[in-house]
PDB file of C-alpha atoms and ligand atoms in Angstrom:
ATOM      1  CA  MET P   1       0.546 -14.745 -15.715  1.00 47.00           C
ATOM      2  CA  SER P   2       0.618 -10.985 -15.382  1.00 51.00           C
ATOM      3  CA  LYS P   3      -0.884  -8.840 -18.144  1.00 59.00           C
ATOM      4  CA  SER P   4       1.747  -6.297 -18.973  1.00 64.00           C
ATOM      5  CA  ASN P   5       1.762  -4.106 -22.054  1.00 59.00           C
ATOM      6  CA  LYS P   6       5.426  -3.181 -21.814  1.00 75.00           C
ATOM      7  CA  GLU P   7       8.483  -4.725 -20.161  1.00 85.00           C
ATOM      8  CA  TYR P   8      10.081  -2.468 -17.544  1.00 88.00           C
ATOM      9  CA  LYS P   9      13.701  -3.025 -16.475  1.00 93.00           C
ATOM     10  CA  ARG P  10      13.001  -0.771 -13.507  1.00 96.00           C
ATOM     11  CA  VAL P  11       9.588   0.699 -12.843  1.00 98.00           C
ATOM     12  CA  THR P  12       9.821   4.467 -12.346  1.00 98.00           C
ATOM     13  CA  THR P  13       7.296   7.123 -11.418  1.00 98.00           C
ATOM     14  CA  ASN P  14       7.042   7.919 -15.142  1.00 97.00           C
ATOM     15  CA  SER P  15       6.333   4.262 -15.935  1.00 97.00           C
ATOM     16  CA  LEU P  16       3.286   4.445 -13.647  1.00 98.00           C
ATOM     17  CA  ILE P  17       1.958   7.537 -15.406  1.00 95.00           C
ATOM     18  CA  GLU P  18       2.565   5.746 -18.731  1.00 96.00           C
ATOM     19  CA  MET P  19       0.648   2.697 -17.432  1.00 97.00           C
ATOM     20  CA  LYS P  20      -2.361   4.849 -16.562  1.00 97.00           C
ATOM     21  CA  ALA P  21      -2.267   6.520 -19.976  1.00 96.00           C
ATOM     22  CA  SER P  22      -2.177   3.126 -21.721  1.00 96.00           C
ATOM     23  CA  ASN P  23      -4.818   1.520 -19.464  1.00 97.00           C
ATOM     24  CA  GLU P  24      -2.390  -0.956 -17.925  1.00 97.00           C
ATOM     25  CA  LYS P  25      -3.361  -1.607 -14.305  1.00 98.00           C
ATOM     26  CA  ILE P  26      -0.674  -1.072 -11.669  1.00 98.00           C
ATOM     27  CA  SER P  27       0.086  -3.751  -9.064  1.00 98.00           C
ATOM     28  CA  MET P  28       1.392  -2.675  -5.679  1.00 98.00           C
ATOM     29  CA  LEU P  29       2.091  -4.730  -2.547  1.00 98.00           C
ATOM     30  CA  THR P  30       3.743  -4.084   0.785  1.00 98.00           C
ATOM     31  CA  ALA P  31       6.985  -5.670   1.948  1.00 98.00           C
ATOM     32  CA  TYR P  32       8.959  -4.887   5.070  1.00 98.00           C
ATOM     33  CA  ASP P  33      12.072  -7.049   4.738  1.00 98.00           C
ATOM     34  CA  TYR P  34      14.597  -8.496   2.289  1.00 98.00           C
ATOM     35  CA  SER P  35      13.150 -12.031   2.017  1.00 98.00           C
ATOM     36  CA  MET P  36       9.554 -10.987   1.385  1.00 98.00           C
ATOM     37  CA  ALA P  37      10.605  -8.216  -1.016  1.00 98.00           C
ATOM     38  CA  SER P  38      12.663 -10.756  -3.026  1.00 98.00           C
ATOM     39  CA  VAL P  39       9.524 -12.810  -3.659  1.00 98.00           C
ATOM     40  CA  VAL P  40       7.319  -9.788  -4.351  1.00 98.00           C
ATOM     41  CA  ASP P  41       9.850  -8.331  -6.785  1.00 98.00           C
ATOM     42  CA  ALA P  42      10.390 -11.681  -8.553  1.00 98.00           C
ATOM     43  CA  ALA P  43       6.612 -11.848  -9.106  1.00 98.00           C
ATOM     44  CA  ASN P  44       6.811  -8.594 -11.128  1.00 97.00           C
ATOM     45  CA  VAL P  45       4.849  -6.404  -8.744  1.00 98.00           C
ATOM     46  CA  ASP P  46       5.223  -2.849 -10.068  1.00 98.00           C
ATOM     47  CA  VAL P  47       5.457  -0.959  -6.768  1.00 98.00           C
ATOM     48  CA  ILE P  48       6.654  -2.208  -3.380  1.00 98.00           C
ATOM     49  CA  LEU P  49       5.347  -0.150  -0.495  1.00 99.00           C
ATOM     50  CA  VAL P  50       7.284  -0.205   2.745  1.00 99.00           C
ATOM     51  CA  GLY P  51       4.081   0.689   4.542  1.00 98.00           C
ATOM     52  CA  ASP P  52       3.801   1.898   8.096  1.00 98.00           C
ATOM     53  CA  SER P  53       1.445  -1.096   8.419  1.00 98.00           C
ATOM     54  CA  ALA P  54       4.764  -2.704   9.459  1.00 98.00           C
ATOM     55  CA  SER P  55       3.764  -1.282  12.841  1.00 98.00           C
ATOM     56  CA  ASN P  56       0.844  -3.755  12.995  1.00 97.00           C
ATOM     57  CA  VAL P  57       2.202  -6.622  10.915  1.00 97.00           C
ATOM     58  CA  MET P  58       5.822  -6.772  12.066  1.00 98.00           C
ATOM     59  CA  SER P  59       5.615  -5.340  15.593  1.00 97.00           C
ATOM     60  CA  GLY P  60       2.102  -6.282  16.703  1.00 96.00           C
ATOM     61  CA  HIS P  61       1.010  -2.721  17.520  1.00 97.00           C
ATOM     62  CA  GLU P  62      -2.697  -1.971  17.375  1.00 95.00           C
ATOM     63  CA  THR P  63      -2.198   1.063  15.092  1.00 97.00           C
ATOM     64  CA  THR P  64       0.382   2.560  12.742  1.00 97.00           C
ATOM     65  CA  VAL P  65       1.029   5.407  15.185  1.00 98.00           C
ATOM     66  CA  PRO P  66       3.985   3.955  17.182  1.00 98.00           C
ATOM     67  CA  ILE P  67       6.399   3.044  14.365  1.00 98.00           C
ATOM     68  CA  THR P  68       9.415   5.371  14.201  1.00 98.00           C
ATOM     69  CA  LEU P  69      11.397   6.873  11.347  1.00 98.00           C
ATOM     70  CA  ASP P  70      14.455   4.773  12.303  1.00 98.00           C
ATOM     71  CA  GLN P  71      12.336   1.604  12.175  1.00 98.00           C
ATOM     72  CA  MET P  72      10.902   2.553   8.759  1.00 98.00           C
ATOM     73  CA  ILE P  73      14.425   3.126   7.439  1.00 98.00           C
ATOM     74  CA  TYR P  74      15.518  -0.275   8.793  1.00 98.00           C
ATOM     75  CA  HIS P  75      12.608  -2.020   7.033  1.00 98.00           C
ATOM     76  CA  ALA P  76      13.117  -0.039   3.817  1.00 98.00           C
ATOM     77  CA  SER P  77      16.833  -0.755   3.489  1.00 98.00           C
ATOM     78  CA  GLY P  78      16.205  -4.523   3.383  1.00 98.00           C
ATOM     79  CA  VAL P  79      13.435  -4.075   0.807  1.00 98.00           C
ATOM     80  CA  VAL P  80      15.568  -1.845  -1.424  1.00 98.00           C
ATOM     81  CA  LYS P  81      18.375  -4.450  -1.498  1.00 98.00           C
ATOM     82  CA  ALA P  82      15.913  -7.084  -2.747  1.00 98.00           C
ATOM     83  CA  SER P  83      14.135  -4.962  -5.355  1.00 98.00           C
ATOM     84  CA  LYS P  84      15.535  -5.331  -8.839  1.00 98.00           C
ATOM     85  CA  ARG P  85      12.489  -4.180 -10.849  1.00 98.00           C
ATOM     86  CA  ALA P  86       9.901  -2.564  -8.584  1.00 98.00           C
ATOM     87  CA  LEU P  87       9.664   1.071  -7.601  1.00 98.00           C
ATOM     88  CA  VAL P  88      10.139   1.233  -3.809  1.00 98.00           C
ATOM     89  CA  VAL P  89       7.955   3.731  -1.932  1.00 99.00           C
ATOM     90  CA  VAL P  90       8.327   4.301   1.822  1.00 99.00           C
ATOM     91  CA  ASP P  91       5.715   5.689   4.213  1.00 98.00           C
ATOM     92  CA  LEU P  92       6.685   8.705   6.273  1.00 98.00           C
ATOM     93  CA  PRO P  93       5.584   7.510   9.721  1.00 98.00           C
ATOM     94  CA  PHE P  94       3.331   9.425  12.104  1.00 98.00           C
ATOM     95  CA  GLY P  95       5.255  12.213  13.823  1.00 97.00           C
ATOM     96  CA  SER P  96       7.905  12.546  11.126  1.00 97.00           C
ATOM     97  CA  TYR P  97       6.124  15.179   8.996  1.00 97.00           C
ATOM     98  CA  GLN P  98       3.058  16.599  10.742  1.00 94.00           C
ATOM     99  CA  SER P  99       4.744  19.247  12.879  1.00 93.00           C
ATOM    100  CA  ASP P 100       6.240  21.322  10.055  1.00 94.00           C
ATOM    101  CA  ALA P 101       7.267  21.190   6.434  1.00 97.00           C
ATOM    102  CA  GLN P 102      10.987  21.421   7.241  1.00 97.00           C
ATOM    103  CA  GLU P 103      10.755  18.304   9.376  1.00 97.00           C
ATOM    104  CA  ALA P 104       8.840  16.556   6.574  1.00 98.00           C
ATOM    105  CA  LEU P 105      11.736  17.322   4.230  1.00 98.00           C
ATOM    106  CA  ARG P 106      14.381  16.219   6.761  1.00 98.00           C
ATOM    107  CA  SER P 107      12.549  12.921   7.332  1.00 98.00           C
ATOM    108  CA  SER P 108      12.208  12.306   3.592  1.00 98.00           C
ATOM    109  CA  ILE P 109      15.892  13.021   3.010  1.00 98.00           C
ATOM    110  CA  ARG P 110      16.814  10.510   5.733  1.00 98.00           C
ATOM    111  CA  ILE P 111      14.618   7.854   4.090  1.00 98.00           C
ATOM    112  CA  MET P 112      16.139   8.461   0.657  1.00 98.00           C
ATOM    113  CA  LYS P 113      19.778   8.622   1.847  1.00 98.00           C
ATOM    114  CA  GLU P 114      19.722   5.873   4.465  1.00 98.00           C
ATOM    115  CA  SER P 115      17.502   3.292   2.749  1.00 98.00           C
ATOM    116  CA  GLY P 116      18.053   3.974  -0.957  1.00 98.00           C
ATOM    117  CA  ALA P 117      14.279   4.053  -1.609  1.00 98.00           C
ATOM    118  CA  HIS P 118      12.830   5.783  -4.666  1.00 98.00           C
ATOM    119  CA  ALA P 119       9.897   7.791  -3.259  1.00 98.00           C
ATOM    120  CA  VAL P 120       7.948   8.612  -0.100  1.00 98.00           C
ATOM    121  CA  LYS P 121       4.245   8.478   0.762  1.00 98.00           C
ATOM    122  CA  LEU P 122       2.365  10.844   3.110  1.00 98.00           C
ATOM    123  CA  GLU P 123      -1.213  10.825   4.370  1.00 98.00           C
ATOM    124  CA  GLY P 124      -3.354  13.919   3.833  1.00 97.00           C
ATOM    125  CA  GLY P 125      -4.502  16.597   1.400  1.00 97.00           C
ATOM    126  CA  GLU P 126      -4.324  20.377   1.417  1.00 97.00           C
ATOM    127  CA  GLU P 127      -3.204  20.452   5.071  1.00 96.00           C
ATOM    128  CA  ILE P 128       0.159  18.951   4.076  1.00 97.00           C
ATOM    129  CA  GLU P 129       0.578  21.157   0.984  1.00 98.00           C
ATOM    130  CA  GLN P 130       3.757  22.871   2.215  1.00 97.00           C
ATOM    131  CA  SER P 131       5.364  19.575   3.230  1.00 98.00           C
ATOM    132  CA  VAL P 132       4.622  18.012  -0.149  1.00 98.00           C
ATOM    133  CA  THR P 133       5.999  21.105  -1.898  1.00 98.00           C
ATOM    134  CA  ASN P 134       9.240  21.092   0.125  1.00 98.00           C
ATOM    135  CA  ILE P 135       9.829  17.380  -0.486  1.00 98.00           C
ATOM    136  CA  LEU P 136       9.138  17.696  -4.206  1.00 98.00           C
ATOM    137  CA  ASN P 137      11.390  20.769  -4.444  1.00 98.00           C
ATOM    138  CA  ALA P 138      14.218  18.623  -3.091  1.00 98.00           C
ATOM    139  CA  GLY P 139      13.700  16.207  -5.991  1.00 98.00           C
ATOM    140  CA  ILE P 140      12.011  13.471  -3.978  1.00 98.00           C
ATOM    141  CA  PRO P 141       8.950  11.890  -5.636  1.00 98.00           C
ATOM    142  CA  VAL P 142       5.803  11.924  -3.487  1.00 98.00           C
ATOM    143  CA  MET P 143       2.834   9.554  -3.445  1.00 98.00           C
ATOM    144  CA  GLY P 144      -0.318  10.862  -1.734  1.00 98.00           C
ATOM    145  CA  HIS P 145      -2.742   8.899   0.470  1.00 98.00           C
ATOM    146  CA  LEU P 146      -6.403   9.926   0.919  1.00 98.00           C
ATOM    147  CA  GLY P 147      -9.618   8.367   2.218  1.00 98.00           C
ATOM    148  CA  LEU P 148      -9.005   6.180   5.242  1.00 97.00           C
ATOM    149  CA  THR P 149      -5.747   7.526   6.660  1.00 97.00           C
ATOM    150  CA  PRO P 150      -4.778   5.163   9.493  1.00 95.00           C
ATOM    151  CA  GLN P 151      -2.356   7.609  11.129  1.00 96.00           C
ATOM    152  CA  SER P 152      -5.438   9.713  12.064  1.00 94.00           C
ATOM    153  CA  ILE P 153      -7.290   6.798  13.641  1.00 93.00           C
ATOM    154  CA  TYR P 154      -7.702   8.604  16.954  1.00 93.00           C
ATOM    155  CA  LYS P 155      -9.291  11.586  15.191  1.00 92.00           C
ATOM    156  CA  PHE P 156     -11.830   9.441  13.298  1.00 90.00           C
ATOM    157  CA  GLY P 157     -12.267   6.707  15.892  1.00 92.00           C
ATOM    158  CA  THR P 158     -12.998   3.855  13.448  1.00 91.00           C
ATOM    159  CA  TYR P 159     -11.592   2.109  10.389  1.00 93.00           C
ATOM    160  CA  SER P 160     -14.955   2.247   8.597  1.00 94.00           C
ATOM    161  CA  VAL P 161     -15.521   3.363   4.984  1.00 96.00           C
ATOM    162  CA  ARG P 162     -14.676   7.057   4.478  1.00 95.00           C
ATOM    163  CA  ALA P 163     -16.180   9.857   2.361  1.00 96.00           C
ATOM    164  CA  LYS P 164     -19.702   8.442   2.171  1.00 96.00           C
ATOM    165  CA  GLU P 165     -21.115  11.911   2.838  1.00 97.00           C
ATOM    166  CA  LYS P 166     -21.115  14.580   0.124  1.00 97.00           C
ATOM    167  CA  GLU P 167     -18.958  17.098   2.005  1.00 97.00           C
ATOM    168  CA  GLU P 168     -16.149  14.625   2.740  1.00 97.00           C
ATOM    169  CA  ALA P 169     -16.368  13.251  -0.825  1.00 98.00           C
ATOM    170  CA  GLN P 170     -15.989  16.758  -2.272  1.00 98.00           C
ATOM    171  CA  LYS P 171     -12.998  17.480  -0.036  1.00 98.00           C
ATOM    172  CA  LEU P 172     -11.416  14.218  -1.167  1.00 98.00           C
ATOM    173  CA  ILE P 173     -11.823  15.124  -4.860  1.00 98.00           C
ATOM    174  CA  SER P 174     -10.391  18.584  -4.291  1.00 98.00           C
ATOM    175  CA  ASP P 175      -7.481  17.125  -2.240  1.00 98.00           C
ATOM    176  CA  ALA P 176      -6.692  14.677  -5.065  1.00 98.00           C
ATOM    177  CA  LYS P 177      -6.621  17.546  -7.585  1.00 98.00           C
ATOM    178  CA  LYS P 178      -4.427  19.573  -5.226  1.00 98.00           C
ATOM    179  CA  LEU P 179      -1.930  16.687  -4.832  1.00 98.00           C
ATOM    180  CA  GLU P 180      -1.781  16.322  -8.617  1.00 98.00           C
ATOM    181  CA  GLU P 181      -1.281  20.064  -9.064  1.00 98.00           C
ATOM    182  CA  LEU P 182       1.559  20.048  -6.495  1.00 98.00           C
ATOM    183  CA  GLY P 183       3.331  17.314  -8.472  1.00 98.00           C
ATOM    184  CA  CYS P 184       2.591  14.004  -6.699  1.00 98.00           C
ATOM    185  CA  PHE P 185       3.141  11.074  -9.064  1.00 98.00           C
ATOM    186  CA  ALA P 186       0.297   8.888  -7.714  1.00 98.00           C
ATOM    187  CA  ILE P 187      -2.292   8.690  -4.937  1.00 98.00           C
ATOM    188  CA  VAL P 188      -3.458   5.790  -2.779  1.00 98.00           C
ATOM    189  CA  LEU P 189      -7.194   5.855  -2.037  1.00 98.00           C
ATOM    190  CA  GLU P 190      -8.124   3.700   0.922  1.00 98.00           C
ATOM    191  CA  LYS P 191     -11.559   2.354   1.801  1.00 98.00           C
ATOM    192  CA  ILE P 192     -13.949   4.730   0.041  1.00 98.00           C
ATOM    193  CA  PRO P 193     -17.053   4.044  -2.109  1.00 98.00           C
ATOM    194  CA  SER P 194     -16.049   2.673  -5.533  1.00 98.00           C
ATOM    195  CA  SER P 195     -18.173   5.271  -7.378  1.00 98.00           C
ATOM    196  CA  LEU P 196     -16.195   8.069  -5.696  1.00 98.00           C
ATOM    197  CA  ALA P 197     -12.864   6.344  -6.442  1.00 98.00           C
ATOM    198  CA  LYS P 198     -13.882   6.107 -10.119  1.00 98.00           C
ATOM    199  CA  GLN P 199     -14.719   9.803 -10.149  1.00 98.00           C
ATOM    200  CA  VAL P 200     -11.323  10.678  -8.654  1.00 98.00           C
ATOM    201  CA  ALA P 201      -9.452   8.426 -11.121  1.00 98.00           C
ATOM    202  CA  GLU P 202     -11.263  10.160 -13.990  1.00 98.00           C
ATOM    203  CA  SER P 203     -10.544  13.648 -12.604  1.00 97.00           C
ATOM    204  CA  VAL P 204      -6.744  13.412 -12.490  1.00 98.00           C
ATOM    205  CA  HIS P 205      -3.996  12.275 -14.874  1.00 97.00           C
ATOM    206  CA  ILE P 206      -1.819  10.672 -12.191  1.00 98.00           C
ATOM    207  CA  PRO P 207      -2.479   7.030 -11.204  1.00 98.00           C
ATOM    208  CA  ILE P 208      -4.974   6.287  -8.447  1.00 98.00           C
ATOM    209  CA  ILE P 209      -4.130   3.099  -6.586  1.00 98.00           C
ATOM    210  CA  GLY P 210      -6.954   1.670  -4.541  1.00 98.00           C
ATOM    211  CA  ILE P 211      -7.309  -0.497  -1.459  1.00 98.00           C
ATOM    212  CA  GLY P 212     -10.967  -1.112  -0.760  1.00 98.00           C
ATOM    213  CA  ALA P 213     -11.791   1.429  -3.482  1.00 98.00           C
ATOM    214  CA  GLY P 214     -13.217  -0.856  -6.184  1.00 98.00           C
ATOM    215  CA  SER P 215     -11.982  -1.774  -9.646  1.00 98.00           C
ATOM    216  CA  ASP P 216     -12.440   1.520 -11.525  1.00 98.00           C
ATOM    217  CA  VAL P 217      -9.086   2.904 -10.438  1.00 98.00           C
ATOM    218  CA  ASP P 218      -5.633   2.603 -12.018  1.00 98.00           C
ATOM    219  CA  GLY P 219      -4.153  -0.047  -9.749  1.00 98.00           C
ATOM    220  CA  GLN P 220      -4.525  -2.044  -6.554  1.00 98.00           C
ATOM    221  CA  VAL P 221      -2.523  -2.356  -3.356  1.00 98.00           C
ATOM    222  CA  LEU P 222      -2.758  -4.931  -0.558  1.00 98.00           C
ATOM    223  CA  VAL P 223      -0.704  -5.838   2.478  1.00 98.00           C
ATOM    224  CA  VAL P 224       1.214  -8.920   1.332  1.00 98.00           C
ATOM    225  CA  HIS P 225       0.838 -10.718   4.690  1.00 98.00           C
ATOM    226  CA  ASP P 226      -2.957 -10.472   4.269  1.00 98.00           C
ATOM    227  CA  LEU P 227      -2.841 -11.707   0.649  1.00 98.00           C
ATOM    228  CA  ILE P 228      -0.835 -14.831   1.594  1.00 98.00           C
ATOM    229  CA  GLY P 229      -2.883 -15.472   4.726  1.00 97.00           C
ATOM    230  CA  LEU P 230      -0.012 -15.107   7.171  1.00 97.00           C
ATOM    231  CA  THR P 231      -2.165 -12.684   9.125  1.00 95.00           C
ATOM    232  CA  ASN P 232      -5.436 -14.481   9.717  1.00 85.00           C
ATOM    233  CA  ALA P 233      -7.410 -12.269  12.105  1.00 87.00           C
ATOM    234  CA  PHE P 234      -7.959  -9.391   9.660  1.00 87.00           C
ATOM    235  CA  ASN P 235     -10.868  -9.999   7.292  1.00 92.00           C
ATOM    236  CA  PRO P 236     -12.120  -6.849   5.584  1.00 95.00           C
ATOM    237  CA  ARG P 237     -14.479  -7.223   2.605  1.00 96.00           C
ATOM    238  CA  PHE P 238     -11.877  -5.846   0.174  1.00 97.00           C
ATOM    239  CA  LEU P 239      -9.294  -8.519   0.956  1.00 98.00           C
ATOM    240  CA  ARG P 240      -8.789 -11.510  -1.359  1.00 98.00           C
ATOM    241  CA  ARG P 241      -6.640 -14.205   0.262  1.00 97.00           C
ATOM    242  CA  TYR P 242      -4.602 -16.209  -2.251  1.00 98.00           C
ATOM    243  CA  MET P 243      -3.267 -18.725   0.280  1.00 97.00           C
ATOM    244  CA  ASN P 244      -3.606 -19.729   3.901  1.00 97.00           C
ATOM    245  CA  LEU P 245       0.038 -19.563   4.878  1.00 97.00           C
ATOM    246  CA  PHE P 246      -0.624 -19.319   8.615  1.00 97.00           C
ATOM    247  CA  GLU P 247      -2.202 -22.807   8.602  1.00 97.00           C
ATOM    248  CA  ASP P 248       0.382 -24.252   6.170  1.00 98.00           C
ATOM    249  CA  MET P 249       3.294 -22.925   8.236  1.00 98.00           C
ATOM    250  CA  LYS P 250       1.709 -24.098  11.468  1.00 98.00           C
ATOM    251  CA  LYS P 251       1.371 -27.647  10.084  1.00 98.00           C
ATOM    252  CA  ALA P 252       4.985 -27.661   8.878  1.00 98.00           C
ATOM    253  CA  ILE P 253       6.262 -26.402  12.232  1.00 98.00           C
ATOM    254  CA  GLU P 254       4.102 -28.926  14.138  1.00 98.00           C
ATOM    255  CA  ASN P 255       5.682 -31.661  11.984  1.00 98.00           C
ATOM    256  CA  TYR P 256       9.149 -30.357  12.861  1.00 98.00           C
ATOM    257  CA  VAL P 257       8.332 -30.341  16.587  1.00 98.00           C
ATOM    258  CA  SER P 258       7.005 -33.883  16.340  1.00 98.00           C
ATOM    259  CA  ASP P 259      10.094 -35.063  14.386  1.00 98.00           C
ATOM    260  CA  VAL P 260      12.441 -33.527  16.982  1.00 98.00           C
ATOM    261  CA  LYS P 261      10.535 -35.129  19.854  1.00 98.00           C
ATOM    262  CA  SER P 262      10.532 -38.558  18.192  1.00 98.00           C
ATOM    263  CA  VAL P 263      14.212 -38.269  17.118  1.00 98.00           C
ATOM    264  CA  ASP P 264      13.126 -38.680  13.484  1.00 98.00           C
ATOM    265  CA  PHE P 265      15.003 -35.438  12.757  1.00 98.00           C
ATOM    266  CA  PRO P 266      17.879 -35.318  12.007  1.00 98.00           C
ATOM    267  CA  ASN P 267      18.274 -38.672  10.221  1.00 98.00           C
ATOM    268  CA  GLN P 268      21.537 -40.301   9.010  1.00 97.00           C
ATOM    269  CA  ASN P 269      21.619 -38.152   5.847  1.00 98.00           C
ATOM    270  CA  GLU P 270      21.066 -34.946   7.742  1.00 98.00           C
ATOM    271  CA  GLN P 271      24.212 -35.141   9.890  1.00 97.00           C
ATOM    272  CA  TYR P 272      28.020 -35.136   9.478  1.00 98.00           C
TER     273      TYR P 272
HETATM  274  O1  LIG L   1       0.887   1.105   5.317  1.00 86.03           O
HETATM  275  C1  LIG L   1       0.293   0.522   4.390  1.00 86.03           C
HETATM  276  O2  LIG L   1       0.364  -0.700   4.238  1.00 86.03           O
HETATM  277  C2  LIG L   1      -0.509   1.327   3.475  1.00 86.03           C
HETATM  278  C3  LIG L   1      -1.377   0.605   2.505  1.00 86.03           C
HETATM  279  C4  LIG L   1      -2.545   0.032   3.195  1.00 86.03           C
HETATM  280  C5  LIG L   1      -1.760   1.442   1.359  1.00 86.03           C
HETATM  281  O3  LIG L   1      -0.478   2.514   3.533  1.00 86.03           O
END
C-alpha cells in the first residue's frame, strides 16, 4: 500500500514541490508504451518518465545515443494516452538540444504538441542554461538531470559512480542550484554518493529524485523493466527487483509452445 499524504487527481509539477515540502516521497518509474504505462499509472506512481533508456530497453541499443526525437514522441504518445493520474515527463534525446537553445525549444515544442506530455527532461547543468531558459519561457516545465548523464557516455567512458571527487561534487551542487534558479521543477540525480545527494536535496527547494543516489533525497526513480525483472542482464547495486518476469514469461511461453506441439491447445472450448 502506498503511503500518500494527499490524494492527487492528476499529479502536477506543483504537487511534486508540495510533496517535498510535506516530506512525502515521490515515486517515479519509466514507461515507453500504452500497456506498461496503464499498469504503472494504476499503481499510483506519481511521475512516469518516458526515458531515453527506451533506446536500450525497447530497441536493444548499447547506449541512449541513437534514439531519435520521432521515436521518443512515438513512445510518449502511447504513455500519455494511458496516464490518468501521473505527471508524464519525456526525455529530450541526444542531438535534439545540444547544438543550440533554439533547437532545444523546437524539440520540446514537438514533444509537447505531438505526444501531449506534461514536461521535458534534459541532461546537464550550466552548459544548457540558455536551452532551459528558452524552454521555460515557452511555458514548458523542465526537469533537470545531473550526476551520471548517459548521453555523455563517450565523454566519460564508463557508467561508474560520478562526483566522488571534490571538484565534480562542487560543480554538481552549483549546477543543481543553477537549475533551481532557472525554474526547473525537479532534478534527477543519477549514481552519485548518497552523502552528496543528501547535501543537494537539502540545498534546494525543488524535489531531488534519485537513482543510485541513496535514500536521503525526495523521491526515487527506476526503469520499470529492471524492477519487474524483464531485463535480467543489468544488475547494478542500486536496483531492487520486485519480480523475475523474464523467467515467468519464459515458462509461460514454453508451456504454450509445448501445448501447440502436442495439440493440447486449442481445446474444444477454445474454438468455434
Ligand atoms: O532514461 C531514463 O530511464 C532515465 C532514468 C534512468 C532517470 O533518465
